[in-house]
Short mmCIF file of C-alpha atoms and ligand atoms in Angstrom, two decimals:
data_model
loop_
_atom_site.label_atom_id
_atom_site.label_comp_id
_atom_site.label_asym_id
_atom_site.label_seq_id
_atom_site.Cartn_x
_atom_site.Cartn_y
_atom_site.Cartn_z
CA MET A 1 8.65 16.07 -39.42
CA LYS A 2 8.00 14.02 -36.17
CA CYS A 3 6.37 17.06 -34.96
CA ALA A 4 3.74 16.77 -37.45
CA GLU A 5 3.06 13.22 -37.00
CA ALA A 6 2.53 13.77 -33.24
CA GLY A 7 0.28 16.62 -34.11
CA ASN A 8 -1.88 14.62 -36.50
CA MET A 9 -2.26 11.89 -34.13
CA SER A 10 -3.66 14.16 -31.41
CA ASN A 11 -6.21 15.86 -33.61
CA GLY A 12 -8.49 12.74 -33.54
CA ARG A 13 -11.57 13.70 -31.37
CA PHE A 14 -10.71 13.61 -27.90
CA SER A 15 -7.45 11.91 -28.04
CA HIS A 16 -6.44 10.48 -24.74
CA LEU A 17 -3.97 11.94 -22.33
CA LEU A 18 -1.65 9.09 -22.02
CA ARG A 19 -1.45 8.24 -25.62
CA GLY A 20 0.23 11.71 -25.98
CA VAL A 21 2.38 11.10 -22.95
CA TRP A 22 3.44 7.94 -24.54
CA LEU A 23 4.29 10.00 -27.68
CA LEU A 24 6.15 12.31 -25.52
CA TRP A 25 8.07 9.33 -23.84
CA LEU A 26 9.07 8.16 -27.31
CA TRP A 27 10.22 11.42 -28.45
CA GLN A 28 12.17 11.69 -25.26
CA ALA A 29 13.81 8.37 -26.00
CA VAL A 30 14.79 9.71 -29.58
CA PHE A 31 15.83 12.90 -28.25
CA VAL A 32 18.07 11.46 -25.49
CA ALA A 33 19.40 8.66 -27.67
CA GLY A 34 20.33 11.59 -30.18
CA THR A 35 22.22 13.39 -27.45
CA GLY A 36 24.08 10.34 -26.44
CA SER A 37 22.77 10.11 -22.99
CA LYS A 38 22.57 6.79 -21.13
CA LEU A 39 18.82 7.35 -20.19
CA TRP A 40 17.48 5.16 -23.15
CA GLU A 41 19.49 1.97 -22.51
CA VAL A 42 18.61 -0.92 -24.61
CA PRO A 43 19.15 -4.21 -22.92
CA THR A 44 21.53 -6.68 -23.98
CA GLY A 45 20.18 -9.41 -26.33
CA SER A 46 20.53 -12.61 -24.02
CA PHE A 47 21.27 -13.70 -20.55
CA THR A 48 24.72 -14.70 -20.27
CA SER A 49 25.11 -13.97 -16.55
CA SER A 50 22.44 -13.33 -13.97
CA SER A 51 21.99 -9.78 -13.26
CA ASN A 52 19.74 -8.06 -10.73
CA HIS A 53 19.03 -4.50 -9.75
CA SER A 54 17.83 -2.92 -6.69
CA GLU A 55 15.17 -0.57 -6.59
CA SER A 56 13.49 1.62 -3.91
CA LEU A 57 10.14 3.26 -3.83
CA GLN A 58 10.04 6.92 -4.30
CA TRP A 59 6.38 7.56 -3.77
CA GLU A 60 6.23 6.95 -0.24
CA GLN A 61 6.95 10.43 1.06
CA ASP A 62 3.73 11.42 -1.02
CA CYS A 63 1.54 9.52 1.32
CA GLN A 64 2.16 10.05 4.92
CA TYR A 65 0.38 6.97 5.94
CA ARG A 66 2.33 4.53 4.07
CA HIS A 67 5.54 6.40 5.12
CA LEU A 68 4.67 5.64 8.78
CA GLN A 69 3.75 2.18 8.22
CA ASP A 70 7.05 0.54 7.05
CA ARG A 71 9.74 1.22 4.44
CA VAL A 72 9.80 -1.34 1.84
CA ARG A 73 12.72 -2.08 -0.72
CA ILE A 74 11.99 -3.61 -3.88
CA THR A 75 14.20 -5.62 -5.97
CA ALA A 76 13.42 -7.35 -9.42
CA ASP A 77 15.80 -10.03 -10.81
CA ILE A 78 16.41 -10.10 -14.43
CA PRO A 79 16.01 -12.82 -15.62
CA PRO A 80 13.24 -13.49 -13.01
CA ARG A 81 13.36 -16.60 -10.98
CA LEU A 82 9.93 -18.23 -11.39
CA ASP A 83 10.13 -21.50 -9.50
CA GLY A 84 7.26 -22.21 -7.09
CA THR A 85 3.53 -21.67 -7.12
CA TRP A 86 1.86 -18.14 -7.60
CA VAL A 87 -1.68 -17.35 -6.85
CA SER A 88 -4.40 -14.72 -7.13
CA THR A 89 -4.84 -12.51 -3.95
CA ARG A 90 -8.43 -11.52 -4.92
CA CYS A 91 -11.11 -12.15 -7.47
CA GLU A 92 -9.59 -10.92 -10.74
CA VAL A 93 -11.51 -8.83 -13.26
CA ARG A 94 -10.42 -9.18 -16.81
CA PRO A 95 -11.61 -7.09 -19.78
CA GLY A 96 -15.00 -8.50 -21.00
CA PRO A 97 -15.55 -8.58 -17.95
CA GLU A 98 -14.29 -12.08 -17.21
CA PHE A 99 -13.96 -12.96 -13.45
CA LEU A 100 -11.20 -15.44 -12.54
CA THR A 101 -8.65 -16.66 -9.93
CA ARG A 102 -5.35 -18.12 -11.00
CA SER A 103 -2.67 -20.58 -9.63
CA TYR A 104 0.49 -20.89 -11.66
CA THR A 105 3.26 -23.44 -10.84
CA PHE A 106 6.64 -23.26 -12.54
CA HIS A 107 9.06 -26.06 -12.33
CA PRO A 108 12.80 -25.82 -12.54
CA SER A 109 12.59 -28.02 -15.56
CA ARG A 110 10.83 -24.95 -17.31
CA HIS A 111 7.55 -26.90 -17.42
CA PHE A 112 4.57 -25.00 -15.97
CA GLN A 113 1.01 -25.73 -14.96
CA ALA A 114 -1.53 -22.98 -14.96
CA LEU A 115 -4.90 -23.32 -13.38
CA GLN A 116 -7.43 -20.81 -14.12
CA HIS A 117 -10.87 -20.72 -12.58
CA TYR A 118 -13.72 -18.78 -14.15
CA TYR A 119 -16.84 -17.50 -12.31
CA THR A 120 -20.18 -15.89 -13.23
CA ASP A 121 -19.73 -13.08 -10.71
CA SER A 122 -17.28 -10.33 -9.79
CA GLY A 123 -16.91 -11.97 -6.14
CA CYS A 124 -15.72 -15.29 -7.56
CA GLU A 125 -18.39 -17.08 -5.63
CA ASP A 126 -20.12 -19.17 -8.53
CA PRO A 127 -17.59 -21.16 -10.53
CA THR A 128 -18.28 -21.99 -14.20
CA TYR A 129 -15.39 -23.85 -15.39
CA SER A 130 -11.70 -24.31 -14.69
CA LEU A 131 -8.74 -24.59 -17.11
CA ILE A 132 -5.69 -26.67 -16.53
CA ILE A 133 -2.96 -25.56 -18.76
CA ARG A 134 0.42 -27.39 -19.12
CA GLY A 135 3.56 -26.25 -21.24
CA LYS A 136 6.89 -25.23 -21.22
CA LEU A 137 8.29 -21.67 -20.85
CA ARG A 138 11.49 -20.28 -22.29
CA LEU A 139 12.73 -16.84 -21.12
CA ARG A 140 14.08 -14.92 -24.09
CA GLN A 141 15.59 -11.62 -23.39
CA ALA A 142 15.14 -8.53 -21.36
CA SER A 143 12.33 -6.56 -22.92
CA TRP A 144 13.30 -3.91 -25.33
CA ILE A 145 9.95 -2.20 -25.10
CA THR A 146 8.96 -2.64 -21.24
CA ARG A 147 12.13 -1.91 -19.29
CA GLY A 148 12.35 -4.17 -16.32
CA GLY A 149 10.27 -7.09 -17.97
CA THR A 150 11.67 -10.18 -19.54
CA GLU A 151 10.20 -11.67 -22.73
CA ALA A 152 9.32 -15.23 -22.85
CA GLU A 153 7.98 -17.78 -25.17
CA HIS A 154 5.66 -20.60 -24.27
CA HIS A 155 4.71 -23.94 -25.75
CA LEU A 156 1.44 -25.63 -24.79
CA SER A 157 1.29 -29.29 -24.35
CA LYS A 158 -2.11 -29.78 -22.89
CA VAL A 159 -5.17 -27.57 -22.11
CA GLY A 160 -8.05 -29.38 -20.31
CA ILE A 161 -11.39 -28.00 -19.06
CA VAL A 162 -13.70 -28.96 -16.23
CA VAL A 163 -17.20 -27.55 -16.16
CA HIS A 164 -18.66 -26.87 -12.78
CA SER A 165 -22.41 -25.94 -13.70
CA LEU A 166 -25.10 -26.83 -16.11
CA ALA A 167 -25.58 -23.21 -17.08
CA ALA A 168 -21.89 -22.89 -17.85
CA LYS A 169 -22.09 -26.14 -19.89
CA GLN A 170 -24.99 -24.64 -21.89
CA ARG A 171 -23.13 -21.38 -22.47
CA LEU A 172 -20.04 -23.11 -23.58
CA ALA A 173 -22.06 -25.37 -25.90
CA SER A 174 -23.50 -22.52 -27.56
CA ARG A 175 -20.20 -21.00 -28.67
CA PRO A 176 -18.97 -21.95 -31.92
CA PRO A 177 -17.67 -24.75 -32.78
CA PRO A 178 -19.99 -26.46 -30.67
CA THR A 179 -18.42 -29.75 -31.23
CA CYS A 180 -15.72 -28.85 -29.05
CA VAL A 181 -17.53 -28.54 -25.65
CA GLY A 182 -20.73 -30.13 -26.80
CA LEU A 183 -22.95 -32.71 -25.21
CA THR A 184 -20.16 -35.31 -24.40
CA LEU A 185 -19.04 -32.86 -21.86
CA ALA A 186 -19.91 -34.31 -18.15
CA LEU A 187 -19.98 -31.86 -15.13
CA GLY A 188 -17.08 -32.23 -13.09
CA LYS A 189 -15.14 -34.42 -15.40
CA PRO A 190 -12.03 -33.25 -17.19
CA TYR A 191 -12.26 -32.75 -21.02
CA GLU A 192 -9.09 -32.32 -23.22
CA LEU A 193 -9.70 -29.08 -25.22
CA TYR A 194 -6.20 -29.16 -26.81
CA ASN A 195 -3.09 -31.39 -26.85
CA THR A 196 -0.12 -31.31 -29.30
CA ARG A 197 -1.71 -33.61 -31.69
CA ALA A 198 -5.06 -31.92 -31.95
CA GLY A 199 -5.79 -28.52 -33.38
CA ARG A 200 -6.40 -25.20 -31.61
CA GLY A 201 -10.07 -24.68 -32.85
CA CYS A 202 -11.55 -25.17 -29.57
CA LEU A 203 -9.11 -22.78 -27.72
CA ALA A 204 -9.88 -19.99 -30.31
CA ALA A 205 -13.59 -20.48 -29.53
CA LEU A 206 -13.03 -19.84 -25.85
CA GLY A 207 -11.02 -16.81 -26.66
CA PHE A 208 -8.26 -18.56 -24.83
CA SER A 209 -4.78 -17.29 -24.89
CA MET A 210 -1.71 -17.44 -22.78
CA MET A 211 -0.08 -14.39 -24.29
CA GLU A 212 0.25 -13.26 -20.83
CA MET A 213 3.45 -15.41 -20.58
CA GLY A 214 4.98 -13.13 -23.07
CA LEU A 215 6.10 -10.66 -20.66
CA ILE A 216 7.28 -11.53 -17.06
CA ARG A 217 8.62 -9.55 -14.12
CA VAL A 218 9.14 -10.83 -10.57
CA GLU A 219 9.33 -8.18 -7.81
CA THR A 220 10.60 -8.98 -4.37
CA GLN A 221 9.45 -6.65 -1.55
CA HIS A 222 11.98 -6.69 1.46
CA HIS A 223 10.01 -5.43 4.47
CA SER A 224 12.03 -3.63 7.13
CA HIS A 225 10.90 -6.22 9.92
CA GLY A 226 12.70 -8.92 7.79
CA GLY A 227 9.67 -10.34 5.98
CA LYS A 228 9.51 -10.76 2.11
CA VAL A 229 6.76 -10.67 -0.34
CA GLN A 230 7.20 -11.93 -3.96
CA GLU A 231 4.94 -10.98 -6.85
CA LEU A 232 4.78 -12.27 -10.38
CA LEU A 233 3.73 -9.85 -12.85
CA LEU A 234 2.43 -11.29 -16.06
CA GLY A 235 1.66 -9.52 -19.42
CA ASP A 236 -1.75 -7.36 -19.86
CA ILE A 237 -4.82 -8.83 -21.53
CA HIS A 238 -5.94 -6.55 -24.50
CA THR A 239 -9.08 -4.66 -23.54
CA ASP A 240 -10.53 -5.59 -26.98
CA TRP A 241 -11.80 -9.17 -26.89
CA THR A 242 -10.86 -9.54 -30.56
CA GLN A 243 -7.32 -8.51 -30.13
CA ARG A 244 -6.59 -10.64 -27.08
CA THR A 245 -5.25 -13.73 -28.89
CA GLN A 246 -2.57 -11.85 -30.96
CA TYR A 247 -1.70 -9.17 -28.40
CA ARG A 248 1.88 -9.01 -27.27
CA PRO A 249 1.62 -7.59 -23.82
CA THR A 250 3.65 -4.23 -23.08
CA GLY A 251 2.05 -3.85 -19.49
CA TYR A 252 1.07 -6.07 -16.76
CA GLN A 253 -1.94 -7.59 -15.09
CA GLN A 254 -2.48 -7.54 -11.39
CA PRO A 255 0.45 -9.70 -9.65
CA LEU A 256 0.12 -13.14 -8.39
CA GLN A 257 1.91 -13.75 -5.16
CA ASN A 258 4.25 -16.50 -4.23
CA THR A 259 2.68 -19.04 -1.92
CA MET A 260 5.93 -18.97 0.17
CA HIS A 261 6.22 -15.33 0.25
CA HIS A 262 2.98 -13.39 0.39
CA ILE A 263 1.28 -10.74 2.40
CA HIS A 264 -0.31 -12.15 5.63
CA PRO A 265 -3.22 -12.80 6.17
CA CYS A 266 -4.36 -13.73 2.72
CA PRO A 267 -7.32 -16.03 2.99
CA VAL A 268 -7.79 -15.89 -0.88
CA CYS A 269 -4.22 -17.10 -1.42
CA ALA A 270 -4.81 -20.25 0.75
CA LEU A 271 -8.12 -21.05 -1.01
CA VAL A 272 -6.63 -20.66 -4.43
CA TYR A 273 -3.43 -22.69 -3.48
CA ARG A 274 -5.61 -25.47 -2.20
CA SER A 275 -7.69 -25.68 -5.32
CA SER A 276 -7.72 -28.24 -8.24
CA GLU A 277 -9.53 -28.08 -11.61
CA GLN A 278 -12.12 -30.51 -9.81
CA ARG A 279 -12.44 -28.24 -6.72
CA PRO A 280 -12.27 -24.53 -7.71
CA PRO A 281 -11.80 -22.01 -4.94
CA VAL A 282 -15.12 -20.29 -3.91
CA LEU A 283 -14.17 -16.99 -2.34
CA PRO A 284 -15.90 -15.82 0.76
CA ARG A 285 -18.09 -12.82 0.16
CA SER A 286 -15.92 -9.72 0.52
CA LEU A 287 -16.64 -6.91 2.96
CA ALA A 288 -18.76 -4.47 1.02
CA ALA A 289 -17.13 -1.06 1.01
CA PRO A 290 -19.54 1.89 0.43
CA LEU A 291 -18.19 3.83 -2.32
CA SER A 292 -16.91 7.18 -0.87
CA LEU A 293 -14.28 8.66 -2.85
CA ALA A 294 -13.65 11.45 -0.49
CA GLY A 295 -9.97 12.01 0.37
CA ARG A 296 -6.55 11.25 -1.29
CA TRP A 297 -5.59 8.10 -2.88
CA VAL A 298 -2.13 7.03 -4.06
CA SER A 299 -0.71 4.24 -6.10
CA GLN A 300 0.70 1.20 -4.14
CA ARG A 301 3.55 0.70 -6.62
CA CYS A 302 5.38 1.97 -9.64
CA GLU A 303 2.88 1.23 -12.31
CA THR A 304 3.73 0.09 -15.74
CA ARG A 305 1.31 1.04 -18.35
CA PRO A 306 0.86 -0.69 -21.74
CA ASN A 307 2.91 1.34 -24.23
CA VAL A 308 5.80 1.98 -22.04
CA LEU A 309 4.99 4.34 -19.40
CA PHE A 310 6.13 4.28 -15.69
CA LEU A 311 4.02 6.35 -13.36
CA THR A 312 2.51 6.79 -10.08
CA ARG A 313 -1.06 8.26 -9.47
CA GLU A 314 -2.65 10.35 -6.86
CA PHE A 315 -6.21 11.43 -6.90
CA SER A 316 -8.19 13.61 -4.66
CA PHE A 317 -11.99 13.81 -4.71
CA ASN A 318 -14.23 16.21 -3.27
CA PRO A 319 -17.85 14.58 -3.45
CA ASP A 320 -19.41 17.87 -2.09
CA GLN A 321 -18.25 19.84 -4.95
CA HIS A 322 -18.06 17.06 -7.43
CA THR A 323 -14.45 18.02 -8.16
CA TRP A 324 -11.36 15.87 -8.58
CA GLU A 325 -7.71 16.37 -9.07
CA GLY A 326 -5.32 13.75 -10.38
CA VAL A 327 -1.55 13.84 -10.35
CA TYR A 328 0.33 11.72 -12.79
CA ARG A 329 4.18 11.44 -11.98
CA HIS A 330 5.87 10.00 -15.11
CA TYR A 331 9.25 8.30 -14.79
CA SER A 332 11.66 6.90 -17.41
CA ASP A 333 12.40 3.65 -15.42
CA PRO A 334 10.44 0.76 -13.92
CA ALA A 335 11.33 1.56 -10.30
CA CYS A 336 9.94 5.15 -10.54
CA SER A 337 13.33 6.74 -9.53
CA GLN A 338 13.86 8.87 -12.45
CA PRO A 339 11.10 11.49 -12.92
CA THR A 340 10.65 13.02 -16.20
CA PHE A 341 7.50 15.16 -15.88
CA ASN A 342 4.30 15.58 -13.67
CA LEU A 343 0.83 16.11 -15.01
CA ARG A 344 -1.85 17.65 -13.00
CA ALA A 345 -5.45 17.23 -14.17
CA SER A 346 -8.55 18.60 -12.66
CA GLY A 347 -12.30 18.74 -13.30
CA HIS A 348 -15.68 17.66 -12.32
CA TYR A 349 -17.23 14.13 -12.13
CA ALA A 350 -20.69 12.74 -11.97
CA GLN A 351 -21.60 9.46 -10.31
CA GLY A 352 -23.81 7.33 -12.57
CA ASN A 353 -25.50 3.96 -11.95
CA PRO A 354 -24.21 0.80 -10.48
CA SER A 355 -22.68 -1.22 -13.20
CA ALA A 356 -24.66 -3.88 -14.87
CA LYS A 357 -21.68 -5.76 -16.17
CA VAL A 358 -19.37 -5.70 -13.00
CA SER A 359 -21.55 -5.96 -9.98
CA GLY A 360 -20.23 -3.92 -7.04
CA ALA A 361 -18.87 -1.39 -9.40
CA THR A 362 -20.26 2.00 -10.25
CA GLU A 363 -20.30 4.03 -13.43
CA PHE A 364 -18.92 7.58 -13.65
CA VAL A 365 -18.49 10.43 -16.02
CA PHE A 366 -15.34 12.50 -15.68
CA LYS A 367 -14.57 15.85 -17.22
CA VAL A 368 -11.04 17.25 -17.46
CA THR A 369 -11.25 21.03 -17.47
CA GLN A 370 -7.63 22.02 -16.55
CA VAL A 371 -4.33 20.30 -17.05
CA ARG A 372 -1.02 21.73 -15.70
CA VAL A 373 2.46 20.28 -16.42
CA THR A 374 5.69 20.32 -14.76
CA ALA A 375 8.77 19.30 -16.53
CA VAL A 376 11.07 17.55 -13.95
CA GLU A 377 14.13 17.12 -16.26
CA GLU A 378 15.91 19.16 -18.87
CA PRO A 379 15.06 16.96 -22.05
CA THR A 380 11.26 17.22 -21.37
CA ALA A 381 11.51 20.87 -20.64
CA LYS A 382 13.45 21.34 -23.81
CA LEU A 383 11.08 19.37 -25.85
CA LEU A 384 7.80 21.31 -24.48
CA ASN A 385 9.71 24.47 -24.89
CA GLY A 386 10.20 23.84 -28.59
CA THR A 387 6.32 23.62 -29.46
CA ARG A 388 4.86 26.18 -31.58
CA PRO A 389 3.15 29.18 -29.79
CA GLY A 390 -0.38 28.44 -29.02
CA LYS A 391 -0.02 24.77 -29.09
CA CYS A 392 1.28 23.80 -25.61
CA GLY A 393 1.13 26.36 -22.85
CA ARG A 394 3.61 29.38 -23.08
CA ALA A 395 5.95 28.72 -25.92
CA GLY A 396 9.56 29.28 -24.82
CA GLY A 397 8.34 29.52 -21.20
CA TRP A 398 9.06 26.01 -20.05
CA GLU A 399 11.54 25.48 -17.49
CA VAL A 400 12.45 22.57 -15.27
CA GLY A 401 10.34 22.52 -12.06
CA VAL A 402 7.96 25.31 -13.21
CA GLU A 403 4.33 24.37 -13.70
CA GLN A 404 2.52 25.60 -16.64
CA ASP A 405 -1.26 25.67 -17.37
CA LEU A 406 -2.37 24.10 -20.50
CA THR A 407 -5.78 25.43 -20.29
CA PRO A 408 -5.22 28.77 -22.25
CA THR A 409 -3.91 26.58 -25.26
CA ASP A 410 -6.95 24.10 -24.81
CA GLY A 411 -4.38 21.50 -24.18
CA CYS A 412 -1.15 20.45 -25.65
CA THR A 413 -0.78 19.07 -29.11
CA LEU A 414 2.58 17.40 -28.29
CA LEU A 415 1.02 15.52 -25.26
CA GLY A 416 -2.00 14.65 -27.11
CA ILE A 417 -4.23 16.71 -24.58
CA LYS A 418 -7.22 18.41 -25.75
CA LEU A 419 -9.22 20.42 -23.33
CA PRO A 420 -12.07 19.86 -22.12
CA HIS A 421 -12.05 16.12 -22.44
CA LYS A 422 -14.54 13.67 -21.18
CA GLU A 423 -14.16 10.09 -20.11
CA TYR A 424 -16.65 7.35 -19.17
CA GLU A 425 -15.37 5.44 -16.13
CA LEU A 426 -15.88 2.51 -14.06
CA PHE A 427 -14.98 2.68 -10.17
CA LYS A 428 -15.04 0.31 -7.47
CA THR A 429 -13.96 0.32 -3.86
CA GLU A 430 -12.89 -2.63 -1.61
CA LEU A 431 -11.34 -3.23 1.64
CA ASP A 432 -7.91 -4.95 1.81
CA HIS A 433 -6.69 -7.41 4.22
CA ARG A 434 -6.06 -4.69 6.73
CA LYS A 435 -9.59 -3.43 6.21
CA HIS A 436 -8.29 -0.34 4.38
CA PRO A 437 -10.07 1.11 1.55
CA LEU A 438 -8.75 0.43 -2.06
CA LEU A 439 -9.93 2.38 -4.96
CA PHE A 440 -10.02 0.60 -8.48
CA ILE A 441 -10.30 2.92 -11.52
CA GLY A 442 -11.13 1.54 -14.93
CA GLU A 443 -8.55 -0.02 -17.07
CA ARG A 444 -7.37 2.20 -20.01
CA PRO A 445 -8.04 0.85 -23.67
CA ALA A 446 -4.90 -1.15 -24.55
CA ASP A 447 -4.76 0.54 -27.91
CA GLY A 448 -4.13 3.98 -26.28
CA SER A 449 -7.40 5.48 -27.26
CA SER A 450 -9.69 7.15 -24.75
CA PRO A 451 -12.91 5.73 -23.22
CA ASP A 452 -14.71 8.87 -24.58
CA ARG A 453 -18.02 7.18 -25.46
CA PRO A 454 -20.26 5.03 -23.06
CA GLN A 455 -19.62 1.83 -25.36
CA ARG A 456 -15.90 2.24 -24.47
CA ARG A 457 -16.39 2.31 -20.85
CA PRO A 458 -14.03 0.02 -19.20
CA THR A 459 -15.09 -3.49 -17.95
CA SER A 460 -11.84 -4.09 -15.84
CA PHE A 461 -9.62 -2.19 -13.71
CA GLN A 462 -6.26 -0.56 -13.12
CA ALA A 463 -4.02 -1.50 -10.08
CA PRO A 464 -5.89 -0.31 -6.90
CA MET A 465 -4.88 2.74 -5.04
CA VAL A 466 -4.84 3.08 -1.30
CA LEU A 467 -6.34 5.85 0.87
CA CYS A 468 -3.80 8.22 2.64
CA SER A 469 -4.85 9.19 6.04
CA GLY A 470 -2.90 12.45 5.53
CA GLY A 471 -5.13 13.58 2.61
CA HIS A 472 -8.15 12.47 4.60
CA THR A 473 -8.37 15.31 6.89
CA GLN A 474 -11.46 16.75 5.31
CA LEU A 475 -13.45 13.70 6.01
CA SER A 476 -12.10 13.18 9.40
CA ARG A 477 -13.13 16.69 10.23
CA HIS A 478 -16.58 15.92 9.10
CA TYR A 479 -17.08 12.70 10.83
CA GLY A 480 -14.21 12.86 13.54
CA SER A 481 -13.00 9.13 13.26
CA GLY A 482 -11.27 6.68 11.18
CA PHE A 483 -12.62 4.83 8.20
CA ASN A 484 -13.37 1.62 9.96
CA SER A 485 -16.13 2.72 12.10
CA LYS A 486 -19.78 1.92 10.99
CA GLN A 487 -20.87 5.41 11.75
CA VAL A 488 -18.39 6.73 9.07
CA GLN A 489 -19.62 4.22 6.59
CA LEU A 490 -23.20 4.98 7.15
CA ALA A 491 -22.57 8.72 7.09
CA ALA A 492 -20.58 8.41 3.87
CA SER A 493 -23.32 6.39 2.13
CA GLY A 494 -25.91 8.93 3.28
CA THR A 495 -23.97 11.79 1.71
CA ALA A 496 -23.45 9.83 -1.43
CA ARG A 497 -27.13 9.31 -1.76
CA LEU A 498 -27.56 13.06 -1.18
CA ALA A 499 -24.97 13.69 -3.74
CA GLN A 500 -26.78 11.83 -6.38
CA LEU A 501 -29.91 13.74 -5.69
CA VAL A 502 -27.93 16.95 -5.94
CA LEU A 503 -26.56 15.59 -9.28
CA LEU A 504 -29.71 15.07 -10.82
CA VAL A 505 -30.27 18.78 -10.51
CA LEU A 506 -26.75 19.96 -11.11
CA GLY A 507 -25.85 17.32 -13.75
CA SER A 508 -26.79 19.20 -16.85
CA VAL A 509 -25.07 22.31 -15.75
CA LEU A 510 -21.93 20.34 -14.87
CA CYS A 511 -21.81 18.57 -18.22
CA SER A 512 -22.48 21.67 -20.30
CA GLY A 513 -24.08 19.66 -23.14
CA PHE A 514 -21.70 16.78 -23.44
CA CYS A 515 -23.16 14.44 -21.04
CA VAL A 516 -25.77 11.86 -22.19
CA TYR A 517 -28.10 10.97 -19.25
C1 LIG B 601 22.24 -8.89 -6.52
O1 LIG B 601 23.50 -9.19 -6.92
C2 LIG B 601 24.76 -9.03 -6.26
C3 LIG B 601 25.78 -9.20 -6.87
O2 LIG B 601 25.65 -10.13 -7.99
C4 LIG B 601 24.34 -9.87 -5.02
O3 LIG B 601 25.48 -9.74 -4.00
C5 LIG B 601 23.13 -9.73 -4.38
O4 LIG B 601 22.83 -10.43 -3.09
C6 LIG B 601 21.89 -9.80 -5.28
N1 LIG B 601 20.76 -9.27 -4.71
C7 LIG B 601 19.46 -9.91 -4.78
C8 LIG B 601 18.47 -9.39 -4.01
O5 LIG B 601 19.50 -11.00 -5.37
C1 LIG B 602 12.99 27.94 -23.64
O1 LIG B 602 13.10 28.98 -24.72
C2 LIG B 602 13.42 30.30 -24.19
C3 LIG B 602 13.32 31.13 -25.27
O2 LIG B 602 13.61 30.47 -26.47
C4 LIG B 602 14.77 30.23 -23.67
O3 LIG B 602 15.22 31.44 -23.18
C5 LIG B 602 14.93 29.15 -22.52
O4 LIG B 602 16.22 28.94 -22.05
C6 LIG B 602 14.49 27.89 -23.01
N1 LIG B 602 14.24 26.91 -21.67
C7 LIG B 602 14.69 25.67 -21.99
C8 LIG B 602 14.61 24.76 -20.63
O5 LIG B 602 15.36 25.17 -22.81
#
């Protein structure tokens, strides 16, 4: 019966890869629970004693470069210790898009003060308004849904706004109800939007929500040289604006870093830390990184997807051929130490226009033509093995560690994969504090659907991936040097332009009637 359910869900148009993967995970949970294994451990209801668990990164071996740099051990305390101030490390992009920086302070008394600064631009150079949010947080229990996370409840006591520009004031005043942030509002002067005696009408008008406080995780990276970095992961924001004030997060946003333990150097951290609602941080113009996808990119951490998926991603792009390959390694735990299955997707891509919504980002169309899956553990192999013939690779042919091509069966009903599959994407590259390129790929819709139409194109990003020098040989061979030299950047942007021209010619062939250009 469950089989039929999964089948029906995956029949809708191009159902998204990961929704199916989530189904598989659920299946697995049910399956394993049924067999009495301990894989699906439900956390205990409350914290009577402080517990912690030690975790280590497994993916480092996949990226030679990271491996050589340093070994990092990661621990996550449950319940998390929140005391201190946590700040944004870059200009953050939320679905919408919204551009902001955050500085959150938690006191031992459980009171918190959250500062959010909003901007008109994707570089956080032009502040519009700041919110100062005061309240109290109560940690409740280890999350049943997102392993490794802690559920919390918050109570707001005060929310104030300071508007920094006339344009922002006019924009706010035009949103209903205008009486909230109306003509009485003076630039640079705090205005109370909400207190415990007044209603929430004004907050709703702003789309304001602190639902992110509902899911919390603190990770500590212990570096081999003795240094330590602490990151605060708060719940994800729903990608659909109308859902965001009710959505209980199951994934995370980009982490904030502890001001006492952050990555050095972090000029943005310092600016955000020193800011106030009256003096919002104005971020320096970031180094423009020309969009060059060539090479191999990997996740920086074990990633938690909304709807309970733990995974690492690895992407390779070949701009000359317009081909790509993505490897998604799935795990059953938030440390990515217990692998379940690997999914290898490949196909073509086409680069589109610069994004009108998120400046500095570029639109893409991706086509998935082939998906190969390897079960890494017995329960997954058994599950896939039990699918009906013609529905998911070679029925009865699934074995642990043996890759199966799903192309002959046009995907896999159980995994919700239908081939060929097309997605509208948003990409951006940036340089990190060491001037190494980072690749941001569009955030998946929080409801598990697929961005299979231009209107569904993401407006925010997933966790950035780093470029591996190991997978970078092709580019180095072409240009004969590292990524930082001007020469390479110029050459790369030159080929990008050429690639776009070629695309105009080849685009229609590549998209075989699906693309809308
Ligand atoms: C984890 O807990 C053990 C025992 O309770 C303790 O010895 C250890 O220092 C803790 N580790 C961290 C990183 O807090
Ligand atoms: C898959 O099914 C085949 C045929 O029924 C069986 O021989 C094989 O052992 C199964 N493999 C697994 C991993 O269950």
